């Protein structure tokens, strides 16, 4: 099925960070159970056709705008400012523009700051590049939104260390999200460093002192290498990186819940932000309680504490409903290896024999233009021979193998397709292995550009990529140069096994290791008949009720808005909403969480809160749970 991209997490496709903004032609039917649509506002224009995250503060909503034309992204990235004081009639009052070549996505956070250098309200946004080949500034943007009608830019700041060899971005490292917090008369921001998530020195949790917004200072940089206790066990794929973060003050101490993909949730004490202290980490359940696979899929995307801080709820983002069974079938290295399937290419299950197999040829990084489907960041890399030069037996797929890095995953797959290959394999990069610590880790990232998707593609580990060509594994140096371009490799076989879409975990937050005590998956996500044709049915984000109520609010991509009640016995869905024509949500924000969710005030009281939802293809929805 051809998929139609409107907006996207651009650099994250190269870095390994997760996230997708995909407008589907197919979707689930309308649902309305204990949820009322209170108000809505269309924010899309010709150049602002995609909406990412949503934040809220003092009567105003802030929604990240993604550019509909990522190849150039001239002026459309930024933040819509919407007056929601009359929730039935929200009104757009302004637009805060990003710089050319970059735009925000997951990081939209507003907080009240009182320091010797600044007194008022600050908006923090992340910045990612439109393409990996576009020099930009990036880092985080800091805005004074004390008067939402007249925002003033205070600074743009990030990690200015030389980027890992995998990247060529801008003045500052790309960041996937950002969240702020205050300690007395000091203010801080936590940045998700995309580039150091996949390249040395792998310090992708950056804490910045923004007490003086005009002169921010990075006070600490840490990552998985600093937390031996979190390095095992890992979930399926052995892929680890900082994806999102939540701050909360609990019992007079300050904590970060760091969502670290296949490593789960990492709990840090930040009473001293210059010296974060590892407290504990969660482990995924085995076997997977929703699918029965021995190893859980993982993909810890984002989390949120309950208002009473006794629970933590985390979401697992999974775009590929199939797990890949991969093996090298010839040569001295024959055997099974870990692999995954890209969720935006035709499924292996749709192949005539429900598998792909055949001869392989190494193609370098695959960052080149070979035909009409070329990606916008094709960089003129050396090309392997066309598929017509490769011999294959009947029933086999001629397959080109690329190394991750340097360009979109979709640029690589499109290059293989335009060269006439029947399938593509993308091996993990050096950086993705963390210099060999995760030799078998793999990551099937999101789609970077729209093209005529005709061939299946899978991803595998860096070690397996080398062994496929009977080459000793290497984990350092430039990407895509380990094996000469055009080298013929052994044969392989890959089949797909349905393992559902991403779901939800309920953690006991009274235990520093945050053990998972229950999971929650919508029925549609576990239905193999909905693996294709109904959009992306993964959960994305979660927030909890700001009152002393154990209610959780979830934004799903194409499965709409969901509400669940939770306690120590587990999670139970109590509300759902999918609009006519489908709902495609990114962010969720119950009004009241702007303070309670970050430990600044006790739980509020009153009626069920209004909940803001960012609709990727439309704009803003305001809903209320009526149960």
PDB file of C-alpha atoms in Angstrom, residues 229-383:
ATOM      1  CA  UNK A 229      22.646  -1.239  35.983  1.00  0.00           C
ATOM      2  CA  UNK A 230      20.502  -0.213  32.998  1.00  0.00           C
ATOM      3  CA  UNK A 231      22.530  -1.938  30.282  1.00  0.00           C
ATOM      4  CA  UNK A 232      20.833  -5.333  30.558  1.00  0.00           C
ATOM      5  CA  UNK A 233      18.470  -6.911  29.918  1.00  0.00           C
ATOM      6  CA  UNK A 234      17.368  -5.058  26.800  1.00  0.00           C
ATOM      7  CA  UNK A 235      14.262  -5.445  24.662  1.00  0.00           C
ATOM      8  CA  UNK A 236      14.056  -6.733  21.083  1.00  0.00           C
ATOM      9  CA  UNK A 237      16.588  -4.981  18.873  1.00  0.00           C
ATOM     10  CA  UNK A 238      19.046  -3.897  21.582  1.00  0.00           C
ATOM     11  CA  UNK A 239      18.541  -0.295  20.467  1.00  0.00           C
ATOM     12  CA  UNK A 240      19.161   2.304  23.153  1.00  0.00           C
ATOM     13  CA  UNK A 241      18.942   6.082  23.067  1.00  0.00           C
ATOM     14  CA  UNK A 242      17.336   8.918  25.001  1.00  0.00           C
ATOM     15  CA  UNK A 243      13.940   9.549  23.471  1.00  0.00           C
ATOM     16  CA  UNK A 244      11.984  11.629  25.981  1.00  0.00           C
ATOM     17  CA  UNK A 245      12.043  12.775  29.604  1.00  0.00           C
ATOM     18  CA  UNK A 246       9.725  13.802  32.437  1.00  0.00           C
ATOM     19  CA  UNK A 247      10.626  15.806  35.549  1.00  0.00           C
ATOM     20  CA  UNK A 248       8.830  15.616  38.893  1.00  0.00           C
ATOM     21  CA  UNK A 249       9.446  16.696  42.462  1.00  0.00           C
ATOM     22  CA  UNK A 250       8.545  13.829  44.794  1.00  0.00           C
ATOM     23  CA  UNK A 251       8.916  13.991  48.551  1.00  0.00           C
ATOM     24  CA  UNK A 252      11.192  17.012  48.344  1.00  0.00           C
ATOM     25  CA  UNK A 253      13.550  15.411  45.828  1.00  0.00           C
ATOM     26  CA  UNK A 254      13.787  16.024  42.092  1.00  0.00           C
ATOM     27  CA  UNK A 255      13.693  13.168  39.601  1.00  0.00           C
ATOM     28  CA  UNK A 256      13.859  12.557  35.865  1.00  0.00           C
ATOM     29  CA  UNK A 257      12.134   9.593  34.242  1.00  0.00           C
ATOM     30  CA  UNK A 258      14.250   9.039  31.126  1.00  0.00           C
ATOM     31  CA  UNK A 259      12.625   6.999  28.348  1.00  0.00           C
ATOM     32  CA  UNK A 260      15.545   5.061  26.887  1.00  0.00           C
ATOM     33  CA  UNK A 261      13.950   2.894  24.181  1.00  0.00           C
ATOM     34  CA  UNK A 262      14.976  -0.769  24.589  1.00  0.00           C
ATOM     35  CA  UNK A 263      16.528  -0.089  28.001  1.00  0.00           C
ATOM     36  CA  UNK A 264      13.118   0.980  29.347  1.00  0.00           C
ATOM     37  CA  UNK A 265      12.712   3.749  31.920  1.00  0.00           C
ATOM     38  CA  UNK A 266      15.787   5.102  33.723  1.00  0.00           C
ATOM     39  CA  UNK A 267      15.222   6.985  36.991  1.00  0.00           C
ATOM     40  CA  UNK A 268      17.691   9.759  37.835  1.00  0.00           C
ATOM     41  CA  UNK A 269      17.899  11.990  40.905  1.00  0.00           C
ATOM     42  CA  UNK A 270      18.636  15.585  39.871  1.00  0.00           C
ATOM     43  CA  UNK A 271      18.670  17.364  43.218  1.00  0.00           C
ATOM     44  CA  UNK A 272      22.030  18.528  41.881  1.00  0.00           C
ATOM     45  CA  UNK A 273      21.511  18.904  38.118  1.00  0.00           C
ATOM     46  CA  UNK A 274      25.277  19.075  37.630  1.00  0.00           C
ATOM     47  CA  UNK A 275      25.560  15.550  39.044  1.00  0.00           C
ATOM     48  CA  UNK A 276      22.607  13.323  38.061  1.00  0.00           C
ATOM     49  CA  UNK A 277      22.525  10.149  40.148  1.00  0.00           C
ATOM     50  CA  UNK A 278      21.298   6.813  38.773  1.00  0.00           C
ATOM     51  CA  UNK A 279      18.515   5.501  41.036  1.00  0.00           C
ATOM     52  CA  UNK A 280      17.118   2.526  39.123  1.00  0.00           C
ATOM     53  CA  UNK A 281      15.639   1.334  35.848  1.00  0.00           C
ATOM     54  CA  UNK A 282      12.761  -0.774  34.596  1.00  0.00           C
ATOM     55  CA  UNK A 283      13.090  -4.085  32.765  1.00  0.00           C
ATOM     56  CA  UNK A 284      10.672  -5.317  30.140  1.00  0.00           C
ATOM     57  CA  UNK A 285       8.641  -8.399  31.016  1.00  0.00           C
ATOM     58  CA  UNK A 286       9.534 -11.811  29.611  1.00  0.00           C
ATOM     59  CA  UNK A 287       7.622 -13.273  27.951  1.00  0.00           C
ATOM     60  CA  UNK A 288       5.852 -10.295  26.435  1.00  0.00           C
ATOM     61  CA  UNK A 289       2.439 -10.301  28.172  1.00  0.00           C
ATOM     62  CA  UNK A 290       0.588  -9.009  25.104  1.00  0.00           C
ATOM     63  CA  UNK A 291       2.182 -11.088  22.330  1.00  0.00           C
ATOM     64  CA  UNK A 292       3.779 -14.092  24.019  1.00  0.00           C
ATOM     65  CA  UNK A 293       7.181 -13.537  22.414  1.00  0.00           C
ATOM     66  CA  UNK A 294      10.029 -14.399  24.758  1.00  0.00           C
ATOM     67  CA  UNK A 295      11.583 -10.950  24.331  1.00  0.00           C
ATOM     68  CA  UNK A 296       9.338  -7.892  24.537  1.00  0.00           C
ATOM     69  CA  UNK A 297       9.446  -5.430  21.668  1.00  0.00           C
ATOM     70  CA  UNK A 298      10.414  -2.495  23.901  1.00  0.00           C
ATOM     71  CA  UNK A 299      10.695   0.972  22.322  1.00  0.00           C
ATOM     72  CA  UNK A 300      10.131   3.046  25.457  1.00  0.00           C
ATOM     73  CA  UNK A 301       8.966   6.350  24.027  1.00  0.00           C
ATOM     74  CA  UNK A 302       7.578   8.560  26.809  1.00  0.00           C
ATOM     75  CA  UNK A 303       6.290   8.339  30.377  1.00  0.00           C
ATOM     76  CA  UNK A 304       4.327  10.261  33.011  1.00  0.00           C
ATOM     77  CA  UNK A 305       3.820   9.961  36.759  1.00  0.00           C
ATOM     78  CA  UNK A 306       0.376   9.719  38.339  1.00  0.00           C
ATOM     79  CA  UNK A 307      -0.630  12.799  40.320  1.00  0.00           C
ATOM     80  CA  UNK A 308       0.101  10.958  43.590  1.00  0.00           C
ATOM     81  CA  UNK A 309       3.490   9.774  42.228  1.00  0.00           C
ATOM     82  CA  UNK A 310       2.733   6.142  43.097  1.00  0.00           C
ATOM     83  CA  UNK A 311       2.606   5.036  39.474  1.00  0.00           C
ATOM     84  CA  UNK A 312       4.498   5.745  36.281  1.00  0.00           C
ATOM     85  CA  UNK A 313       2.887   5.011  32.929  1.00  0.00           C
ATOM     86  CA  UNK A 314       5.057   4.591  29.843  1.00  0.00           C
ATOM     87  CA  UNK A 315       4.254   4.199  26.159  1.00  0.00           C
ATOM     88  CA  UNK A 316       6.040   1.907  23.701  1.00  0.00           C
ATOM     89  CA  UNK A 317       6.109   3.311  20.175  1.00  0.00           C
ATOM     90  CA  UNK A 318       6.169   0.573  17.540  1.00  0.00           C
ATOM     91  CA  UNK A 319       5.510   1.314  13.885  1.00  0.00           C
ATOM     92  CA  UNK A 320       6.173  -2.223  12.617  1.00  0.00           C
ATOM     93  CA  UNK A 321       3.530  -4.816  13.557  1.00  0.00           C
ATOM     94  CA  UNK A 322       5.740  -7.659  12.345  1.00  0.00           C
ATOM     95  CA  UNK A 323       8.800  -9.179  13.970  1.00  0.00           C
ATOM     96  CA  UNK A 324      11.406 -10.407  11.525  1.00  0.00           C
ATOM     97  CA  UNK A 325      12.956 -13.890  11.637  1.00  0.00           C
ATOM     98  CA  UNK A 326      16.262 -13.489   9.794  1.00  0.00           C
ATOM     99  CA  UNK A 327      19.054 -15.930   9.036  1.00  0.00           C
ATOM    100  CA  UNK A 328      22.111 -16.215   6.834  1.00  0.00           C
ATOM    101  CA  UNK A 329      21.588 -19.452   4.922  1.00  0.00           C
ATOM    102  CA  UNK A 330      24.961 -20.017   3.183  1.00  0.00           C
ATOM    103  CA  UNK A 331      28.630 -19.676   4.031  1.00  0.00           C
ATOM    104  CA  UNK A 332      30.642 -20.085   7.208  1.00  0.00           C
ATOM    105  CA  UNK A 333      28.485 -17.634   9.169  1.00  0.00           C
ATOM    106  CA  UNK A 334      25.140 -19.306   8.516  1.00  0.00           C
ATOM    107  CA  UNK A 335      22.713 -18.896  11.399  1.00  0.00           C
ATOM    108  CA  UNK A 336      19.971 -16.767  12.937  1.00  0.00           C
ATOM    109  CA  UNK A 337      20.395 -13.058  13.739  1.00  0.00           C
ATOM    110  CA  UNK A 338      18.165 -10.300  15.049  1.00  0.00           C
ATOM    111  CA  UNK A 339      16.310  -8.142  12.533  1.00  0.00           C
ATOM    112  CA  UNK A 340      13.267  -5.955  12.079  1.00  0.00           C
ATOM    113  CA  UNK A 341      10.966  -4.843   9.289  1.00  0.00           C
ATOM    114  CA  UNK A 342      10.339  -1.257   8.243  1.00  0.00           C
ATOM    115  CA  UNK A 343       6.734  -0.350   8.903  1.00  0.00           C
ATOM    116  CA  UNK A 344       6.402   1.870   5.819  1.00  0.00           C
ATOM    117  CA  UNK A 345       7.524  -0.620   3.138  1.00  0.00           C
ATOM    118  CA  UNK A 346       5.370  -3.441   1.740  1.00  0.00           C
ATOM    119  CA  UNK A 347       5.239  -6.231   4.350  1.00  0.00           C
ATOM    120  CA  UNK A 348       7.187  -9.416   3.795  1.00  0.00           C
ATOM    121  CA  UNK A 349       3.932 -11.237   4.557  1.00  0.00           C
ATOM    122  CA  UNK A 350       2.526  -9.846   1.296  1.00  0.00           C
ATOM    123  CA  UNK A 351       5.252 -11.531  -0.800  1.00  0.00           C
ATOM    124  CA  UNK A 352       4.032 -14.530  -2.849  1.00  0.00           C
ATOM    125  CA  UNK A 353       5.912 -16.983  -0.593  1.00  0.00           C
ATOM    126  CA  UNK A 354       5.613 -14.776   2.516  1.00  0.00           C
ATOM    127  CA  UNK A 355       9.381 -14.378   2.704  1.00  0.00           C
ATOM    128  CA  UNK A 356      12.338 -12.674   1.103  1.00  0.00           C
ATOM    129  CA  UNK A 357      15.537 -14.565   0.352  1.00  0.00           C
ATOM    130  CA  UNK A 358      18.367 -14.602  -2.121  1.00  0.00           C
ATOM    131  CA  UNK A 359      21.778 -13.222  -3.055  1.00  0.00           C
ATOM    132  CA  UNK A 360      23.206 -10.028  -1.559  1.00  0.00           C
ATOM    133  CA  UNK A 361      25.496  -7.212  -2.691  1.00  0.00           C
ATOM    134  CA  UNK A 362      26.959  -4.464  -0.516  1.00  0.00           C
ATOM    135  CA  UNK A 363      25.916  -0.945  -1.500  1.00  0.00           C
ATOM    136  CA  UNK A 364      27.731   1.352   0.983  1.00  0.00           C
ATOM    137  CA  UNK A 365      25.562   3.943   2.727  1.00  0.00           C
ATOM    138  CA  UNK A 366      23.014   4.114  -0.092  1.00  0.00           C
ATOM    139  CA  UNK A 367      22.902   7.907  -0.043  1.00  0.00           C
ATOM    140  CA  UNK A 368      22.600   8.432  -3.788  1.00  0.00           C
ATOM    141  CA  UNK A 369      19.968   9.195  -6.394  1.00  0.00           C
ATOM    142  CA  UNK A 370      19.383   6.331  -8.809  1.00  0.00           C
ATOM    143  CA  UNK A 371      15.987   7.220 -10.224  1.00  0.00           C
ATOM    144  CA  UNK A 372      12.623   8.912  -9.751  1.00  0.00           C
ATOM    145  CA  UNK A 373      12.195   7.846  -6.117  1.00  0.00           C
ATOM    146  CA  UNK A 374      15.403   9.461  -4.852  1.00  0.00           C
ATOM    147  CA  UNK A 375      15.355  11.002  -1.403  1.00  0.00           C
ATOM    148  CA  UNK A 376      15.838  14.747  -0.859  1.00  0.00           C
ATOM    149  CA  UNK A 377      19.114  14.142   1.013  1.00  0.00           C
ATOM    150  CA  UNK A 378      20.774  11.898  -1.571  1.00  0.00           C
ATOM    151  CA  UNK A 379      24.452  12.793  -1.271  1.00  0.00           C
ATOM    152  CA  UNK A 380      26.077  11.326  -4.369  1.00  0.00           C
ATOM    153  CA  UNK A 381      27.584   8.250  -2.698  1.00  0.00           C
ATOM    154  CA  UNK A 382      29.195   5.530  -4.853  1.00  0.00           C
ATOM    155  CA  UNK A 383      26.611   3.164  -6.315  1.00  0.00           C
TER     156      UNK A 383
END
